[in-house]
CSV table of C-alpha atoms in Angstrom, one decimal:
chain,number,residue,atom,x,y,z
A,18,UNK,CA,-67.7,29.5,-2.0
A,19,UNK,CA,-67.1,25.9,-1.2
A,20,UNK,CA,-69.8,24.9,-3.7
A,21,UNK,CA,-68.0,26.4,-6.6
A,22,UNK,CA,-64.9,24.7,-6.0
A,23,UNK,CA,-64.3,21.4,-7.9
A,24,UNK,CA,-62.7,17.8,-6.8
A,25,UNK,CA,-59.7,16.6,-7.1
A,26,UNK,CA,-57.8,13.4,-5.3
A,27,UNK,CA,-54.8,15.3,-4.7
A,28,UNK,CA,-56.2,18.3,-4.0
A,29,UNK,CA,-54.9,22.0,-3.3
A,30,UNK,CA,-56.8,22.7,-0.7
A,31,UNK,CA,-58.1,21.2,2.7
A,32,UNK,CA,-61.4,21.6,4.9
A,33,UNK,CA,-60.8,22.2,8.6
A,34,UNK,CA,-63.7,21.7,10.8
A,35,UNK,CA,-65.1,23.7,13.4
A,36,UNK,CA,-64.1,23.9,16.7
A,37,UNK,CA,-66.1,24.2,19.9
A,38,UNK,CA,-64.3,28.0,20.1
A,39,UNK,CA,-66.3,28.3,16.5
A,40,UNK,CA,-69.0,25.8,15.9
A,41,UNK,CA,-70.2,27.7,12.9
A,42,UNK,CA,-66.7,27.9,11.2
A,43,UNK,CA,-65.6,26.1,8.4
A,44,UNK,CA,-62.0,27.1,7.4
A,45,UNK,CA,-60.5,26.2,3.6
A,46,UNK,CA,-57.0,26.2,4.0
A,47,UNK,CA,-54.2,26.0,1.6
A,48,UNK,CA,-52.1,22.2,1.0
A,49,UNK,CA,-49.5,23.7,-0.9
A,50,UNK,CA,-47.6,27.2,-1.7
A,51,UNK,CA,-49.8,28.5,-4.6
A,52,UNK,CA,-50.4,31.5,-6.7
A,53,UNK,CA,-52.7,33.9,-8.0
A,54,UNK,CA,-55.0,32.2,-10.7
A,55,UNK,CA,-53.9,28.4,-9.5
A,56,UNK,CA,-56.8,26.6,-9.0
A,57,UNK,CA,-59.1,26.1,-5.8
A,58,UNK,CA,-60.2,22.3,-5.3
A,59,UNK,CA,-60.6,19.9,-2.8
A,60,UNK,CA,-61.1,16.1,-2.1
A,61,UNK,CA,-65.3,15.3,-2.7
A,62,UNK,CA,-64.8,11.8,-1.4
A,63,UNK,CA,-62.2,9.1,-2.3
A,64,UNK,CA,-64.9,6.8,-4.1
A,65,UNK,CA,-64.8,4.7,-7.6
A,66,UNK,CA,-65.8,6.2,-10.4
A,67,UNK,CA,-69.3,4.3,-10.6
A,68,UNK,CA,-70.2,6.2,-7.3
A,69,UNK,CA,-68.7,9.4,-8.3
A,70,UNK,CA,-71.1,9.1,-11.1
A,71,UNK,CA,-73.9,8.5,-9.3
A,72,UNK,CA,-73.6,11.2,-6.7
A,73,UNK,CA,-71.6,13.8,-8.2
A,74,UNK,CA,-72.7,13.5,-11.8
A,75,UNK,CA,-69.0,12.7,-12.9
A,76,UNK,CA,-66.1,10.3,-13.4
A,77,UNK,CA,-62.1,10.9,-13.2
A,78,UNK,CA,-59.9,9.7,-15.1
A,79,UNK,CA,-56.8,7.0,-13.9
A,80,UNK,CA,-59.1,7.9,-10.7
A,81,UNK,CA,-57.0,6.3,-7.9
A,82,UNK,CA,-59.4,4.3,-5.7
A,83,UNK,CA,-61.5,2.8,-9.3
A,84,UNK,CA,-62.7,-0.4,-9.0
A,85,UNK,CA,-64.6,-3.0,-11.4
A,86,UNK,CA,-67.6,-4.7,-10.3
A,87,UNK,CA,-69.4,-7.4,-12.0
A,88,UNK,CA,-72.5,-9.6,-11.5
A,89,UNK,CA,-72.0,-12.8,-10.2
A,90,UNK,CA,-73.9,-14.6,-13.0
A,91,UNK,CA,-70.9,-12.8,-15.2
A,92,UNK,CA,-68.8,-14.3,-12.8
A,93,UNK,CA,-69.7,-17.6,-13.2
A,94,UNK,CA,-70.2,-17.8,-17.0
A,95,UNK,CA,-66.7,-16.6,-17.0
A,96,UNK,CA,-65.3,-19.3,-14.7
A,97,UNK,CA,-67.2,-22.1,-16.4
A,98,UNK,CA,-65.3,-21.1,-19.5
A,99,UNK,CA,-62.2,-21.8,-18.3
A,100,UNK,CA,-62.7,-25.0,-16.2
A,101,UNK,CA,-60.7,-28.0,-16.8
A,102,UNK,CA,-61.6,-30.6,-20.1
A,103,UNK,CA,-60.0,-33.1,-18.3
A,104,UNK,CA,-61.6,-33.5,-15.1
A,105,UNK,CA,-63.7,-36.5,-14.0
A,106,UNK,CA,-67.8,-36.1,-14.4
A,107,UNK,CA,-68.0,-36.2,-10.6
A,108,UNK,CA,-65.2,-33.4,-9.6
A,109,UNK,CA,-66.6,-31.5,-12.5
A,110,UNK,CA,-70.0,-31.8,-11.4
A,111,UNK,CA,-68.8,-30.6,-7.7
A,112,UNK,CA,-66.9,-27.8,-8.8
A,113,UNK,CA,-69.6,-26.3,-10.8
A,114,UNK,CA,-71.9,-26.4,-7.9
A,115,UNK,CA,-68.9,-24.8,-5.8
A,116,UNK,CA,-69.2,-21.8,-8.4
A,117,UNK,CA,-72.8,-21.6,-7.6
A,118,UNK,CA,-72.8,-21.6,-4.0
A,119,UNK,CA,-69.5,-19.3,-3.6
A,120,UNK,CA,-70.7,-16.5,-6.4
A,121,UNK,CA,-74.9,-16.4,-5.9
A,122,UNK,CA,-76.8,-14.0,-7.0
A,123,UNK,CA,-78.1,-11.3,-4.7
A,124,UNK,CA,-81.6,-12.0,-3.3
A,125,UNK,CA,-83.1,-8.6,-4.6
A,126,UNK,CA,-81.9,-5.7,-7.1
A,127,UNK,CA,-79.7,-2.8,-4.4
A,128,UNK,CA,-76.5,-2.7,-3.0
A,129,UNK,CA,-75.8,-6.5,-3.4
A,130,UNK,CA,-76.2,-6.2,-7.0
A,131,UNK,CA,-72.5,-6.9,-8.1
A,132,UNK,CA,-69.4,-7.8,-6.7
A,133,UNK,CA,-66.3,-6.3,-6.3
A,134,UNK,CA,-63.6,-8.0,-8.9
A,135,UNK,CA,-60.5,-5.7,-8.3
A,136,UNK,CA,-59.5,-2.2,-7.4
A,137,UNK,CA,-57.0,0.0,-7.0
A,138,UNK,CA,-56.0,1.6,-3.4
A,139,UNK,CA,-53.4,3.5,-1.7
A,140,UNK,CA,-50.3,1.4,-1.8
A,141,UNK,CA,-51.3,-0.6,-5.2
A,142,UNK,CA,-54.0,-3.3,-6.8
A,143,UNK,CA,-56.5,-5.5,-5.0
A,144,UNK,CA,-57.9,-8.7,-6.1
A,145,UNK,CA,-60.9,-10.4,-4.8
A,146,UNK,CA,-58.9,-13.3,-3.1
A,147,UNK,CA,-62.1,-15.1,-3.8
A,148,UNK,CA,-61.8,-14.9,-7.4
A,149,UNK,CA,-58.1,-15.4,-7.8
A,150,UNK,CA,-58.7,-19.0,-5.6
A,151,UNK,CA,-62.2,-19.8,-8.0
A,152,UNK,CA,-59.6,-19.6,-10.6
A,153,UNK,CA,-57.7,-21.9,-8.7
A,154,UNK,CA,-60.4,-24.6,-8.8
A,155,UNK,CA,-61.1,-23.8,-12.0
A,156,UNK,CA,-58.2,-25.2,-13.4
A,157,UNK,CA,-57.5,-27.7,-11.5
A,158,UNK,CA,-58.4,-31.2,-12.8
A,159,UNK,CA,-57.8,-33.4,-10.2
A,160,UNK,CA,-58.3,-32.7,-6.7
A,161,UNK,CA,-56.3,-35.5,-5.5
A,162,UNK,CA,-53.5,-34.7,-7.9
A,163,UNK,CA,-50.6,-31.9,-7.7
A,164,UNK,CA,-51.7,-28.5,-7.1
A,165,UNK,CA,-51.7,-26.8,-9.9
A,166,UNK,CA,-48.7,-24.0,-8.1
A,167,UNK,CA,-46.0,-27.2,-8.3
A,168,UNK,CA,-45.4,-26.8,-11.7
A,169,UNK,CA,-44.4,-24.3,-14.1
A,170,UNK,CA,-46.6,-25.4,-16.6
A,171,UNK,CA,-49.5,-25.7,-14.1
A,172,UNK,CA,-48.5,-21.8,-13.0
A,173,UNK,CA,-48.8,-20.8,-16.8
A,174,UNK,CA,-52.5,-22.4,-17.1
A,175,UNK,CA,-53.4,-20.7,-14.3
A,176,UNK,CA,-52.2,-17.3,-15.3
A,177,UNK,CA,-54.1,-18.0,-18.7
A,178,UNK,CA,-56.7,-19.0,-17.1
A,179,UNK,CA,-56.9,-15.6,-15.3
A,180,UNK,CA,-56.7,-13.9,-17.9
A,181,UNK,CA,-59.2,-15.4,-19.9
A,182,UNK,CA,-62.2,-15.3,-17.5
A,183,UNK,CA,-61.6,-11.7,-16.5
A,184,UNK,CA,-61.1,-10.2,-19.8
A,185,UNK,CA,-64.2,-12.2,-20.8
A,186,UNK,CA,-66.1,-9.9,-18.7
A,187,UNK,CA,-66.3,-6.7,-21.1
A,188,UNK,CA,-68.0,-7.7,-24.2
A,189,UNK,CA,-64.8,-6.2,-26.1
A,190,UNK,CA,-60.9,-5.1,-25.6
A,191,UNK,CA,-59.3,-2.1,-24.4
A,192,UNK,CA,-57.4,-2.1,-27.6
A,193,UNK,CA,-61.1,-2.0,-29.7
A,194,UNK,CA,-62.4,1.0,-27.3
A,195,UNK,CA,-59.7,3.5,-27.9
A,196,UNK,CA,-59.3,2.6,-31.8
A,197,UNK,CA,-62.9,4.5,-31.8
A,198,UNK,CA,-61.3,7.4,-31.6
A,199,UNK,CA,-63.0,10.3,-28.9
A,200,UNK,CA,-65.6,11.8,-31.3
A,201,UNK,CA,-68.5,11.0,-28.6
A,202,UNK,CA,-72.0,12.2,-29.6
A,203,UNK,CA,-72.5,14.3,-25.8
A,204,UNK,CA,-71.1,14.3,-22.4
A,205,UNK,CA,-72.7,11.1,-21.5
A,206,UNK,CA,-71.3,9.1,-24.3
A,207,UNK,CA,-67.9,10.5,-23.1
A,208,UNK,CA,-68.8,10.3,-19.6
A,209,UNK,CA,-69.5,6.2,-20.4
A,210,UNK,CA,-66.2,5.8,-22.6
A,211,UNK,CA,-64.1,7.0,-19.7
A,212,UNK,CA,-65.5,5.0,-17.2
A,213,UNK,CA,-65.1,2.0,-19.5
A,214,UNK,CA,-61.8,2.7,-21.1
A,215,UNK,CA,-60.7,3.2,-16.8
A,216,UNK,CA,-61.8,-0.3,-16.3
A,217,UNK,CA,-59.6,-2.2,-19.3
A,218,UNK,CA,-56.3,0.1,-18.5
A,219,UNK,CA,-57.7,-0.9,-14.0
A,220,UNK,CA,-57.4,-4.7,-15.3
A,221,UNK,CA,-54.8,-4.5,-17.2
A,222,UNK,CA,-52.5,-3.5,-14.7
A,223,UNK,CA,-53.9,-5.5,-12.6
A,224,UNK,CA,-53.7,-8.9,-14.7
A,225,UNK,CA,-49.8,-7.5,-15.6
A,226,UNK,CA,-49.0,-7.2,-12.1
A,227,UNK,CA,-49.8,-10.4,-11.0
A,228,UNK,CA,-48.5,-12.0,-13.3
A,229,UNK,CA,-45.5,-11.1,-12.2
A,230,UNK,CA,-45.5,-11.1,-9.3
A,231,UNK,CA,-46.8,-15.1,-9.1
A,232,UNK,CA,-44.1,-16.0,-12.0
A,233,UNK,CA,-41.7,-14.3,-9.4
A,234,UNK,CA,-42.5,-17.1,-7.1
């Protein structure tokens, strides 16, 4: 029975485990009052989608513990983008080797591959901290000078800044995805759209929200 039954994150139904009165028991019980017909279900696993898909053979929509990873040589590109013009040779010189050292690339193809940019969690979004501070350098053009924080211009090129380099990271918009419609070829080609499409509306809150919360002080 409990092979039949399919996954949800908020699930109807709960596994208890055995007990050293039943070792050989597993008991399925009930999370909520429910009806004849309602459906059986219970939590798989509270993984991203890009696991999901991997062991389970399927993705979830607005699927509450998503989470984007990207390569750090995406990384990178996207933060040397959106460095400072007006920097001197030598910080700028410095601060691209700081990109280098901080976002390498994995010694070998496995679990190292990519690197976790932000999620969603129980209780709201998570940044890489690493990230939001590499923006931080980014933009700043002198070292010696005011932090970029001090001022609100200096807030609102950071926040662009932010913006910039992560959405540079998808090769096109949210906006462009879902103007193509959801005439998909198969299951894969829908199975892809969703987990990409899940990403976009995953950053966009995530950019929106901090955004406000920083211009919130």
């Amino acid at each position: 029975l409990g092979d039949l039954l399919n996954h949800r994150f908020y699930p109807s139904c709960a596994w208890e485990s055995p007990t050293p009165e039943s070792p050989d028991v597993w008991k399925l019980r009930a999370k909520m009052d429910m009806a004849a017909g309602d459906s059986l279900n219970f939590c798989y696993c509270e993984d991203p989608n890009h696991l999901l898909m991997t062991t389970s053979g399927f993705v979830v929509k607005e699927n509450p513990y998503d989470r984007i990873m990207v390569r750090p040589s995406d990384l990178r590109k996207a933060l040397l983008s959106v460095c400072n013009e007006k920097s001197s040779e030598d910080f700028a010189s410095w601060r691209e080797q700081q990109i280098e050292e901080q976002l390498p690339d994995p010694e070998e193809e496995g679990v190292g591959l990519s690197m976790y940019l932000v999620g969603r969690q129980p209780g709201g979004i998570q940044w890489n901290d690493l990230w939001l501070n590499m923006i931080g350098l980014a933009v700043t053009e002198d070292p010696n000078g005011e932090h970029w924080s001090a001022t609100p211009e200096g807030l609102q090129m950071y926040l662009a800044a932010m913006e910039k380099a992560s959405w540079s990271l998808f090769p096109q918009s949210l906006e462009q995805d879902l103007a193509q419609g959801e005439d998909f070829a198969d299951s894969n080609q829908e199975m892809a759209a969703t987990m990409r499409r899940g990403y976009k509306e995953l950053l966009k809150e995530a950019v929106d929200k901090l955004k406000d919360r920083l211009a919130a002080g």
